[in-house]
GROMACS .gro file of C-alpha atoms in nm:
model
  439
    1MET     CA    1   3.377   4.772   2.860
    2ASP     CA    2   3.727   4.654   2.851
    3ASN     CA    3   3.650   4.267   2.871
    4GLU     CA    4   4.020   4.197   2.943
    5LYS     CA    5   4.002   4.381   3.276
    6ASN     CA    6   3.645   4.340   3.379
    7ILE     CA    7   3.662   4.103   3.678
    8GLU     CA    8   3.425   3.955   3.929
    9GLU     CA    9   3.572   3.940   4.277
   10MET     CA   10   3.466   3.662   4.509
   11ILE     CA   11   3.601   3.685   4.861
   12GLU     CA   12   3.636   3.398   5.110
   13ASP     CA   13   3.804   3.403   5.452
   14PHE     CA   14   4.005   3.092   5.530
   15THR     CA   15   4.117   3.032   5.893
   16THR     CA   16   4.419   2.822   5.981
   17THR     CA   17   4.529   2.725   6.340
   18GLU     CA   18   4.686   3.063   6.394
   19THR     CA   19   4.598   3.330   6.145
   20ASN     CA   20   4.326   3.447   5.906
   21LEU     CA   21   4.390   3.426   5.551
   22SER     CA   22   4.176   3.598   5.268
   23SER     CA   23   4.159   3.527   4.913
   24SER     CA   24   4.059   3.701   4.606
   25ASP     CA   25   3.929   3.510   4.308
   26GLY     CA   26   3.921   3.657   3.954
   27ASP     CA   27   3.634   3.547   3.733
   28LYS     CA   28   3.679   3.692   3.377
   29PRO     CA   29   3.382   3.718   3.139
   30VAL     CA   30   3.350   3.440   2.886
   31LYS     CA   31   3.498   3.508   2.530
   32GLU     CA   32   3.505   3.214   2.304
   33ARG     CA   33   3.486   2.938   2.560
   34ARG     CA   34   3.165   2.787   2.698
   35LYS     CA   35   3.305   2.747   3.053
   36GLY     CA   36   3.396   3.026   3.279
   37ASN     CA   37   3.748   3.110   3.375
   38LYS     CA   38   3.829   3.144   3.738
   39ARG     CA   39   4.171   3.228   3.898
   40ILE     CA   40   4.282   3.299   4.239
   41ILE     CA   41   4.488   3.631   4.210
   42ASN     CA   42   4.560   3.676   4.592
   43PHE     CA   43   4.576   3.465   4.903
   44ILE     CA   44   4.696   3.704   5.179
   45GLN     CA   45   4.734   3.734   5.549
   46VAL     CA   46   4.479   3.983   5.693
   47PRO     CA   47   4.516   4.057   6.075
   48SER     CA   48   4.142   4.107   6.136
   49HIS     CA   49   3.809   4.089   5.969
   50LYS     CA   50   3.727   4.463   6.009
   51GLY     CA   51   3.565   4.590   5.698
   52ASN     CA   52   3.788   4.895   5.636
   53LEU     CA   53   4.101   4.669   5.660
   54VAL     CA   54   3.961   4.405   5.419
   55GLY     CA   55   3.850   4.690   5.176
   56LYS     CA   56   4.197   4.830   5.182
   57GLU     CA   57   4.344   4.493   5.093
   58LEU     CA   58   4.100   4.455   4.806
   59ILE     CA   59   4.213   4.788   4.663
   60ASN     CA   60   4.572   4.696   4.702
   61CYS     CA   61   4.508   4.374   4.516
   62LEU     CA   62   4.325   4.545   4.238
   63ASN     CA   63   4.599   4.797   4.211
   64GLU     CA   64   4.888   4.554   4.199
   65TRP     CA   65   4.720   4.366   3.911
   66GLY     CA   66   4.623   4.691   3.717
   67ILE     CA   67   4.260   4.598   3.734
   68SER     CA   68   4.051   4.917   3.713
   69LYS     CA   69   3.706   4.794   3.605
   70VAL     CA   70   3.500   4.567   3.847
   71PHE     CA   71   3.155   4.460   3.742
   72ALA     CA   72   3.032   4.282   4.050
   73VAL     CA   73   3.164   4.140   4.377
   74THR     CA   74   3.008   3.834   4.552
   75VAL     CA   75   3.051   3.810   4.932
   76ASP     CA   76   2.905   3.636   5.232
   77ASN     CA   77   2.631   3.818   5.405
   78ALA     CA   78   2.825   4.011   5.686
   79TYR     CA   79   2.842   4.362   5.805
   80SER     CA   80   3.227   4.370   5.771
   81ASN     CA   81   3.177   4.268   5.405
   82ASP     CA   82   2.936   4.552   5.346
   83VAL     CA   83   3.186   4.812   5.502
   84ALA     CA   84   3.467   4.656   5.273
   85LEU     CA   85   3.253   4.686   4.949
   86ARG     CA   86   3.137   5.037   5.031
   87LYS     CA   87   3.507   5.140   5.064
   88LEU     CA   88   3.597   4.944   4.734
   89LYS     CA   89   3.312   5.098   4.543
   90ARG     CA   90   3.383   5.445   4.657
   91ASN     CA   91   3.745   5.393   4.549
   92LEU     CA   92   3.658   5.273   4.199
   93LEU     CA   93   3.392   5.557   4.157
   94GLU     CA   94   3.646   5.821   4.248
   95LYS     CA   95   3.882   5.670   3.977
   96ASP     CA   96   3.689   5.676   3.667
   97ASN     CA   97   3.335   5.605   3.752
   98THR     CA   98   3.290   5.305   3.517
   99ILE     CA   99   3.087   5.080   3.754
  100PRO     CA  100   2.741   5.016   3.579
  101LEU     CA  101   2.461   5.215   3.715
  102ASN     CA  102   2.689   5.373   3.968
  103GLY     CA  103   2.732   5.050   4.152
  104GLU     CA  104   2.383   4.951   4.205
  105MET     CA  105   2.444   4.591   4.100
  106PHE     CA  106   2.802   4.595   4.242
  107HIS     CA  107   2.738   4.406   4.579
  108MET     CA  108   2.599   4.044   4.528
  109ARG     CA  109   2.520   3.857   4.847
  110CYS     CA  110   2.605   3.484   4.839
  111PHE     CA  111   2.318   3.261   4.765
  112ALA     CA  112   2.451   2.964   4.964
  113HIS     CA  113   2.523   3.164   5.266
  114ILE     CA  114   2.174   3.321   5.300
  115LEU     CA  115   2.022   2.968   5.217
  116ASN     CA  116   2.235   2.844   5.493
  117LEU     CA  117   2.096   3.098   5.744
  118ILE     CA  118   1.748   3.014   5.642
  119VAL     CA  119   1.796   2.638   5.688
  120SER     CA  120   1.980   2.694   6.010
  121ASP     CA  121   1.673   2.856   6.156
  122GLY     CA  122   1.465   2.547   6.079
  123LEU     CA  123   1.726   2.317   6.236
  124LYS     CA  124   1.678   2.470   6.571
  125GLU     CA  125   1.353   2.277   6.585
  126LEU     CA  126   1.546   1.955   6.565
  127ASN     CA  127   1.844   2.008   6.785
  128GLU     CA  128   1.766   1.723   7.041
  129ALA     CA  129   1.671   1.458   6.771
  130ILE     CA  130   1.976   1.538   6.559
  131SER     CA  131   2.206   1.521   6.869
  132SER     CA  132   2.077   1.182   6.963
  133ILE     CA  133   2.156   1.042   6.614
  134ARG     CA  134   2.486   1.207   6.593
  135ASN     CA  135   2.581   1.060   6.929
  136ALA     CA  136   2.476   0.717   6.798
  137VAL     CA  137   2.687   0.748   6.499
  138ARG     CA  138   2.981   0.870   6.699
  139TYR     CA  139   2.955   0.556   6.911
  140VAL     CA  140   2.970   0.325   6.614
  141ARG     CA  141   3.271   0.502   6.461
  142SER     CA  142   3.458   0.552   6.779
  143SER     CA  143   3.639   0.199   6.776
  144PRO     CA  144   3.684  -0.094   6.547
  145ALA     CA  145   3.515  -0.331   6.791
  146ARG     CA  146   3.208  -0.115   6.805
  147LEU     CA  147   3.201  -0.093   6.417
  148LYS     CA  148   3.233  -0.466   6.404
  149ARG     CA  149   2.924  -0.508   6.642
  150PHE     CA  150   2.728  -0.260   6.422
  151LYS     CA  151   2.801  -0.456   6.096
  152LYS     CA  152   2.668  -0.770   6.271
  153SER     CA  153   2.353  -0.569   6.367
  154CYS     CA  154   2.319  -0.476   6.007
  155MET     CA  155   2.335  -0.842   5.895
  156ASP     CA  156   2.076  -0.943   6.174
  157ALA     CA  157   1.833  -0.661   6.028
  158ASN     CA  158   1.897  -0.773   5.664
  159ILE     CA  159   2.027  -0.421   5.577
  160GLU     CA  160   2.231  -0.429   5.239
  161SER     CA  161   2.288  -0.062   5.202
  162LYS     CA  162   2.651   0.054   5.106
  163ALA     CA  163   2.594   0.379   5.252
  164LEU     CA  164   2.870   0.483   5.487
  165LEU     CA  165   2.797   0.644   5.825
  166CYS     CA  166   2.960   0.982   5.860
  167LEU     CA  167   2.978   1.246   6.134
  168ASP     CA  168   2.868   1.599   6.057
  169VAL     CA  169   3.034   1.932   6.113
  170VAL     CA  170   2.782   2.108   6.352
  171THR     CA  171   2.824   2.436   6.183
  172ARG     CA  172   2.740   2.296   5.832
  173TRP     CA  173   2.386   2.197   5.781
  174ASN     CA  174   2.458   2.020   5.453
  175SER     CA  175   2.693   1.771   5.637
  176THR     CA  176   2.418   1.717   5.897
  177TYR     CA  177   2.191   1.651   5.617
  178MET     CA  178   2.425   1.389   5.483
  179MET     CA  179   2.481   1.220   5.823
  180LEU     CA  180   2.110   1.178   5.876
  181GLU     CA  181   2.047   1.062   5.519
  182ALA     CA  182   2.296   0.772   5.573
  183ALA     CA  183   2.199   0.694   5.946
  184ILE     CA  184   1.818   0.664   5.851
  185LYS     CA  185   1.914   0.368   5.634
  186PHE     CA  186   2.048   0.196   5.937
  187LYS     CA  187   1.771   0.265   6.183
  188LYS     CA  188   1.690  -0.102   6.239
  189ALA     CA  189   2.049  -0.173   6.319
  190PHE     CA  190   2.065   0.104   6.564
  191ASP     CA  191   1.752  -0.026   6.724
  192ASN     CA  192   1.899  -0.371   6.751
  193LEU     CA  193   2.214  -0.225   6.916
  194GLU     CA  194   1.989  -0.118   7.216
  195GLY     CA  195   2.024  -0.485   7.334
  196ASP     CA  196   2.375  -0.424   7.376
  197ALA     CA  197   2.453  -0.298   7.732
  198ASN     CA  198   2.778  -0.128   7.615
  199TYR     CA  199   2.564   0.087   7.382
  200THR     CA  200   2.311   0.208   7.627
  201ARG     CA  201   2.573   0.257   7.899
  202TYR     CA  202   2.767   0.483   7.661
  203PHE     CA  203   2.483   0.737   7.667
  204ASP     CA  204   2.423   0.723   8.039
  205GLU     CA  205   2.801   0.749   8.138
  206GLU     CA  206   2.856   1.041   7.898
  207ARG     CA  207   2.528   1.201   7.995
  208MET     CA  208   2.445   1.278   7.637
  209ALA     CA  209   2.117   1.268   7.427
  210GLY     CA  210   2.036   0.922   7.302
  211PRO     CA  211   1.985   0.653   7.212
  212PRO     CA  212   1.759   0.778   6.918
  213SER     CA  213   1.399   0.720   6.994
  214ASN     CA  214   1.134   0.637   6.730
  215LEU     CA  215   1.018   1.010   6.743
  216ASP     CA  216   1.375   1.115   6.682
  217TRP     CA  217   1.398   0.893   6.368
  218GLU     CA  218   1.064   1.031   6.245
  219LYS     CA  219   1.189   1.389   6.288
  220ALA     CA  220   1.507   1.307   6.102
  221GLY     CA  221   1.313   1.154   5.816
  222VAL     CA  222   1.104   1.472   5.790
  223PHE     CA  223   1.423   1.683   5.789
  224VAL     CA  224   1.597   1.479   5.521
  225SER     CA  225   1.286   1.466   5.293
  226PHE     CA  226   1.207   1.834   5.333
  227LEU     CA  227   1.569   1.980   5.306
  228LYS     CA  228   1.682   1.772   5.004
  229ARG     CA  229   1.577   2.055   4.775
  230PHE     CA  230   1.778   2.301   4.976
  231TYR     CA  231   2.084   2.062   4.966
  232ASP     CA  232   2.049   2.032   4.589
  233LEU     CA  233   2.027   2.396   4.538
  234THR     CA  234   2.330   2.459   4.732
  235TYR     CA  235   2.531   2.210   4.532
  236GLN     CA  236   2.395   2.365   4.201
  237PHE     CA  237   2.487   2.728   4.307
  238SER     CA  238   2.837   2.618   4.420
  239GLY     CA  239   2.951   2.574   4.074
  240SER     CA  240   3.218   2.808   3.937
  241LEU     CA  241   3.263   2.698   3.567
  242TYR     CA  242   2.898   2.718   3.461
  243VAL     CA  243   2.627   2.974   3.469
  244THR     CA  244   2.429   3.009   3.785
  245SER     CA  245   2.301   3.371   3.777
  246ASN     CA  246   2.023   3.292   3.537
  247LEU     CA  247   1.871   3.049   3.776
  248PHE     CA  248   1.845   3.263   4.090
  249VAL     CA  249   1.520   3.433   4.040
  250SER     CA  250   1.317   3.131   3.938
  251ASP     CA  251   1.486   2.923   4.224
  252ILE     CA  252   1.415   3.148   4.501
  253LEU     CA  253   1.055   3.179   4.403
  254LYS     CA  254   1.037   2.797   4.422
  255VAL     CA  255   1.178   2.813   4.754
  256GLN     CA  256   0.917   3.071   4.867
  257ALA     CA  257   0.634   2.854   4.719
  258ASP     CA  258   0.770   2.537   4.907
  259LEU     CA  259   0.796   2.732   5.238
  260THR     CA  260   0.454   2.869   5.213
  261THR     CA  261   0.304   2.529   5.121
  262MET     CA  262   0.489   2.353   5.404
  263ALA     CA  263   0.404   2.624   5.660
  264SER     CA  264   0.030   2.513   5.644
  265SER     CA  265   0.121   2.136   5.663
  266PRO     CA  266  -0.080   1.924   5.895
  267ASN     CA  267   0.262   1.782   6.019
  268THR     CA  268   0.326   2.003   6.324
  269LEU     CA  269   0.692   1.965   6.310
  270LEU     CA  270   0.734   2.034   5.932
  271GLY     CA  271   0.487   2.341   5.972
  272THR     CA  272   0.700   2.479   6.261
  273MET     CA  273   1.019   2.436   6.062
  274ALA     CA  274   0.877   2.600   5.752
  275ILE     CA  275   0.741   2.908   5.947
  276SER     CA  276   1.069   2.966   6.115
  277MET     CA  277   1.253   2.939   5.785
  278LYS     CA  278   0.996   3.152   5.596
  279ARG     CA  279   1.057   3.425   5.849
  280LYS     CA  280   1.427   3.428   5.760
  281TYR     CA  281   1.361   3.401   5.392
  282ASP     CA  282   1.145   3.723   5.406
  283LYS     CA  283   1.428   3.909   5.581
  284TYR     CA  284   1.659   3.859   5.283
  285TRP     CA  285   1.455   3.779   4.980
  286GLY     CA  286   1.100   3.868   5.078
  287ARG     CA  287   1.076   4.187   4.869
  288ILE     CA  288   1.202   4.263   4.525
  289GLU     CA  289   1.380   4.572   4.634
  290LYS     CA  290   1.611   4.357   4.857
  291LEU     CA  291   1.738   4.166   4.557
  292ASN     CA  292   2.029   4.273   4.330
  293MET     CA  293   1.877   4.397   3.995
  294LEU     CA  294   2.159   4.188   3.821
  295THR     CA  295   1.965   3.871   3.907
  296PHE     CA  296   1.665   3.995   3.714
  297MET     CA  297   1.870   4.076   3.418
  298ALA     CA  298   2.039   3.748   3.422
  299ASN     CA  299   1.693   3.586   3.411
  300ILE     CA  300   1.597   3.792   3.119
  301LEU     CA  301   1.908   3.710   2.933
  302ASP     CA  302   1.853   3.336   2.964
  303PRO     CA  303   1.698   3.236   2.631
  304SER     CA  304   1.525   2.929   2.797
  305ALA     CA  305   1.353   3.135   3.075
  306THR     CA  306   0.991   3.246   3.071
  307THR     CA  307   1.035   3.607   3.154
  308GLU     CA  308   0.752   3.732   3.366
  309SER     CA  309   0.631   4.096   3.325
  310PHE     CA  310   0.729   4.210   3.675
  311LEU     CA  311   1.094   4.103   3.585
  312LEU     CA  312   1.096   4.313   3.260
  313GLY     CA  313   0.992   4.603   3.486
  314GLN     CA  314   1.321   4.565   3.676
  315LEU     CA  315   1.535   4.622   3.366
  316GLN     CA  316   1.620   4.980   3.323
  317LEU     CA  317   1.793   5.067   2.998
  318SER     CA  318   2.062   5.319   2.994
  319ASP     CA  319   2.088   5.588   2.719
  320ASN     CA  320   2.348   5.397   2.517
  321ILE     CA  321   2.160   5.058   2.491
  322GLU     CA  322   1.943   5.042   2.165
  323GLU     CA  323   1.601   4.956   2.284
  324ASP     CA  324   1.499   4.781   1.952
  325ASP     CA  325   1.783   4.530   1.999
  326LEU     CA  326   1.633   4.433   2.341
  327GLU     CA  327   1.281   4.412   2.214
  328TYR     CA  328   1.387   4.210   1.921
  329TYR     CA  329   1.547   3.956   2.148
  330LEU     CA  330   1.247   3.958   2.404
  331ASN     CA  331   1.005   3.910   2.117
  332ASP     CA  332   1.189   3.630   1.958
  333ARG     CA  333   1.088   3.273   2.041
  334ARG     CA  334   1.204   3.111   2.377
  335GLU     CA  335   1.419   2.810   2.369
  336LYS     CA  336   1.282   2.492   2.496
  337LEU     CA  337   1.348   2.441   2.857
  338ASP     CA  338   1.598   2.172   2.891
  339PRO     CA  339   1.804   2.074   3.213
  340ILE     CA  340   2.130   2.062   2.992
  341PHE     CA  341   2.051   2.387   2.804
  342ASP     CA  342   2.370   2.587   2.784
  343SER     CA  343   2.293   2.963   2.769
  344LEU     CA  344   2.652   3.070   2.715
  345GLN     CA  345   2.680   2.837   2.407
  346TRP     CA  346   2.348   2.978   2.280
  347TRP     CA  347   2.469   3.327   2.310
  348LYS     CA  348   2.801   3.233   2.128
  349GLN     CA  349   2.611   3.095   1.841
  350ASN     CA  350   2.319   3.357   1.847
  351GLY     CA  351   2.480   3.674   1.976
  352PHE     CA  352   2.523   3.833   1.635
  353LYS     CA  353   2.148   3.862   1.616
  354TYR     CA  354   2.129   4.096   1.914
  355PRO     CA  355   2.476   4.246   1.940
  356VAL     CA  356   2.402   4.501   2.216
  357VAL     CA  357   2.210   4.256   2.433
  358ALA     CA  358   2.495   3.973   2.364
  359ARG     CA  359   2.748   4.223   2.530
  360MET     CA  360   2.515   4.255   2.829
  361ALA     CA  361   2.494   3.880   2.857
  362LYS     CA  362   2.857   3.826   2.828
  363GLU     CA  363   2.896   4.044   3.142
  364VAL     CA  364   2.588   3.953   3.337
  365LEU     CA  365   2.579   3.573   3.300
  366VAL     CA  366   2.927   3.503   3.435
  367VAL     CA  367   2.860   3.669   3.775
  368GLN     CA  368   2.865   3.400   4.054
  369MET     CA  369   2.589   3.374   4.300
  370SER     CA  370   2.799   3.198   4.561
  371THR     CA  371   3.140   3.228   4.743
  372VAL     CA  372   3.124   2.849   4.821
  373THR     CA  373   3.315   2.764   4.513
  374SER     CA  374   3.634   2.908   4.649
  375GLU     CA  375   3.653   2.649   4.924
  376SER     CA  376   3.751   2.384   4.657
  377ALA     CA  377   4.048   2.575   4.573
  378PHE     CA  378   4.182   2.526   4.928
  379SER     CA  379   4.126   2.136   4.902
  380THR     CA  380   4.461   2.037   4.757
  381GLY     CA  381   4.427   1.665   4.771
  382GLY     CA  382   4.349   1.631   5.142
  383ARG     CA  383   4.633   1.884   5.254
  384ILE     CA  384   4.548   2.135   5.518
  385LEU     CA  385   4.734   2.420   5.686
  386ASP     CA  386   4.847   2.228   5.987
  387ALA     CA  387   5.082   2.338   6.245
  388PHE     CA  388   5.381   2.242   6.021
  389ARG     CA  389   5.272   2.439   5.717
  390ASN     CA  390   5.183   2.731   5.933
  391SER     CA  391   5.554   2.778   5.962
  392LEU     CA  392   5.546   2.875   5.582
  393SER     CA  393   5.560   3.262   5.527
  394SER     CA  394   5.222   3.413   5.403
  395ARG     CA  395   5.386   3.490   5.070
  396MET     CA  396   5.503   3.132   5.018
  397VAL     CA  397   5.148   3.018   5.097
  398GLU     CA  398   5.013   3.256   4.840
  399ALA     CA  399   5.261   3.139   4.589
  400LEU     CA  400   5.166   2.777   4.634
  401ILE     CA  401   4.783   2.828   4.639
  402CYS     CA  402   4.785   3.065   4.331
  403SER     CA  403   5.040   2.865   4.125
  404LYS     CA  404   4.846   2.542   4.198
  405ASN     CA  405   4.524   2.715   4.086
  406TRP     CA  406   4.650   2.866   3.770
  407TYR     CA  407   4.835   2.549   3.665
  408THR     CA  408   4.551   2.320   3.692
  409CYS     CA  409   4.300   2.558   3.532
  410GLU     CA  410   4.494   2.540   3.207
  411TYR     CA  411   4.385   2.184   3.162
  412GLU     CA  412   4.026   2.010   3.125
  413GLU     CA  413   4.129   1.730   3.347
  414PRO     CA  414   4.285   1.748   3.691
  415ILE     CA  415   4.670   1.721   3.705
  416VAL     CA  416   4.816   1.429   3.900
  417LEU     CA  417   5.100   1.607   4.070
  418ARG     CA  418   5.255   1.298   4.224
  419GLN     CA  419   5.290   1.151   3.870
  420TYR     CA  420   5.476   1.452   3.751
  421MET     CA  421   5.700   1.467   4.061
  422ASP     CA  422   5.798   1.114   4.003
  423GLU     CA  423   5.903   1.200   3.652
  424ILE     CA  424   6.096   1.491   3.767
  425GLU     CA  425   6.274   1.283   4.039
  426GLY     CA  426   6.364   1.024   3.764
  427LEU     CA  427   6.532   1.280   3.544
  428GLU     CA  428   6.722   1.418   3.840
  429THR     CA  429   6.843   1.067   3.897
  430CYS     CA  430   6.954   1.028   3.538
  431GLU     CA  431   7.150   1.354   3.547
  432GLN     CA  432   7.351   1.240   3.856
  433VAL     CA  433   7.443   0.901   3.689
  434ILE     CA  434   7.555   1.051   3.352
  435PRO     CA  435   7.936   1.136   3.337
  436GLU     CA  436   8.020   1.491   3.315
  437ASP     CA  437   8.217   1.448   2.987
  438LEU     CA  438   7.898   1.279   2.823
  439ALA     CA  439   7.657   1.545   2.963
   0.00000   0.00000   0.00000
């Protein structure tokens, strides 16, 4: 394959106060670098989320950049995305039919999005408890006077935690997890607030759930303890500059084992949550046929993974693959399992032993399992597309987003734009004070 033009597309929709914007991120296979390369190549205005329209824009994007070979596309699990990728795959197959296995591995569903659907089903069992704690946190954060009384309540309860109370975004379960994790540490302080008439009156007047009862706090504790592993997994698979595809199979098997164990828990709440989540898990990951074959290949190509026999059965060799090369790699000793093991670095140093398999690894391991990573590109130091910035043309927004991404990706460390702007302004000032005959 032409390594220079192989590209993995990750698509993420971004909504401003007025319009919808769509971005296309390019992630080239790793050559001599340990870290992956990620570039935003388009950030365009799309009138609607209809699959055919999104697919058309993707085709236009690839054509504009002269990209003719696409290995895999990672998208959220949505019907419109299915339609868009079918259109894109059909277009690429009609051109030169260079998609591996006729596109069987082309469509990668976002790990973080499916995990979010699984966890959200479990959250339904805790709606009332979460609402009461959320309202209590909102009360404390609603004014400086209330926050001051809460701090005094913490002192009275001898709470020395430096955790900060934060409100969640209702549609993001990970933010709910962080809100509850912090709030639980201040349970005694919230209990002390119940002696404050203003605090209890707040819930009565607003007719909202709360104050949190002991049962609410107990449920929150169960939630935080149980879902920490899901929170950690989401964080792990949100990386874009390191390999995640090799972890997919082993991690979803661990999720399955955890849910199965918790479903039979004597704790009624925990058991109910797990059963609900297991039902959603089975819908997306319950059977091998529902998983992208690429994830099995990535597991096999991880030198530190213990390759199970059923995984080997998923790897079908094409005629141009030397079977002896693969068998040599599989029969070689496995590397010691280490949390900091770098599979890309290993292949860089050992690829000469298995040249054909090394080419496969270079293509497969760089495929991203999640589209969540692209959200970080839109976080430009706290800036958002507010009403003022919405006045910018879509082409200007695209230029700003892409140029910022390309510029910062050239450096290992983040660029402090304010520092460079100050230097530029200083140079401009010098030019103004230098006499023309000396300039």
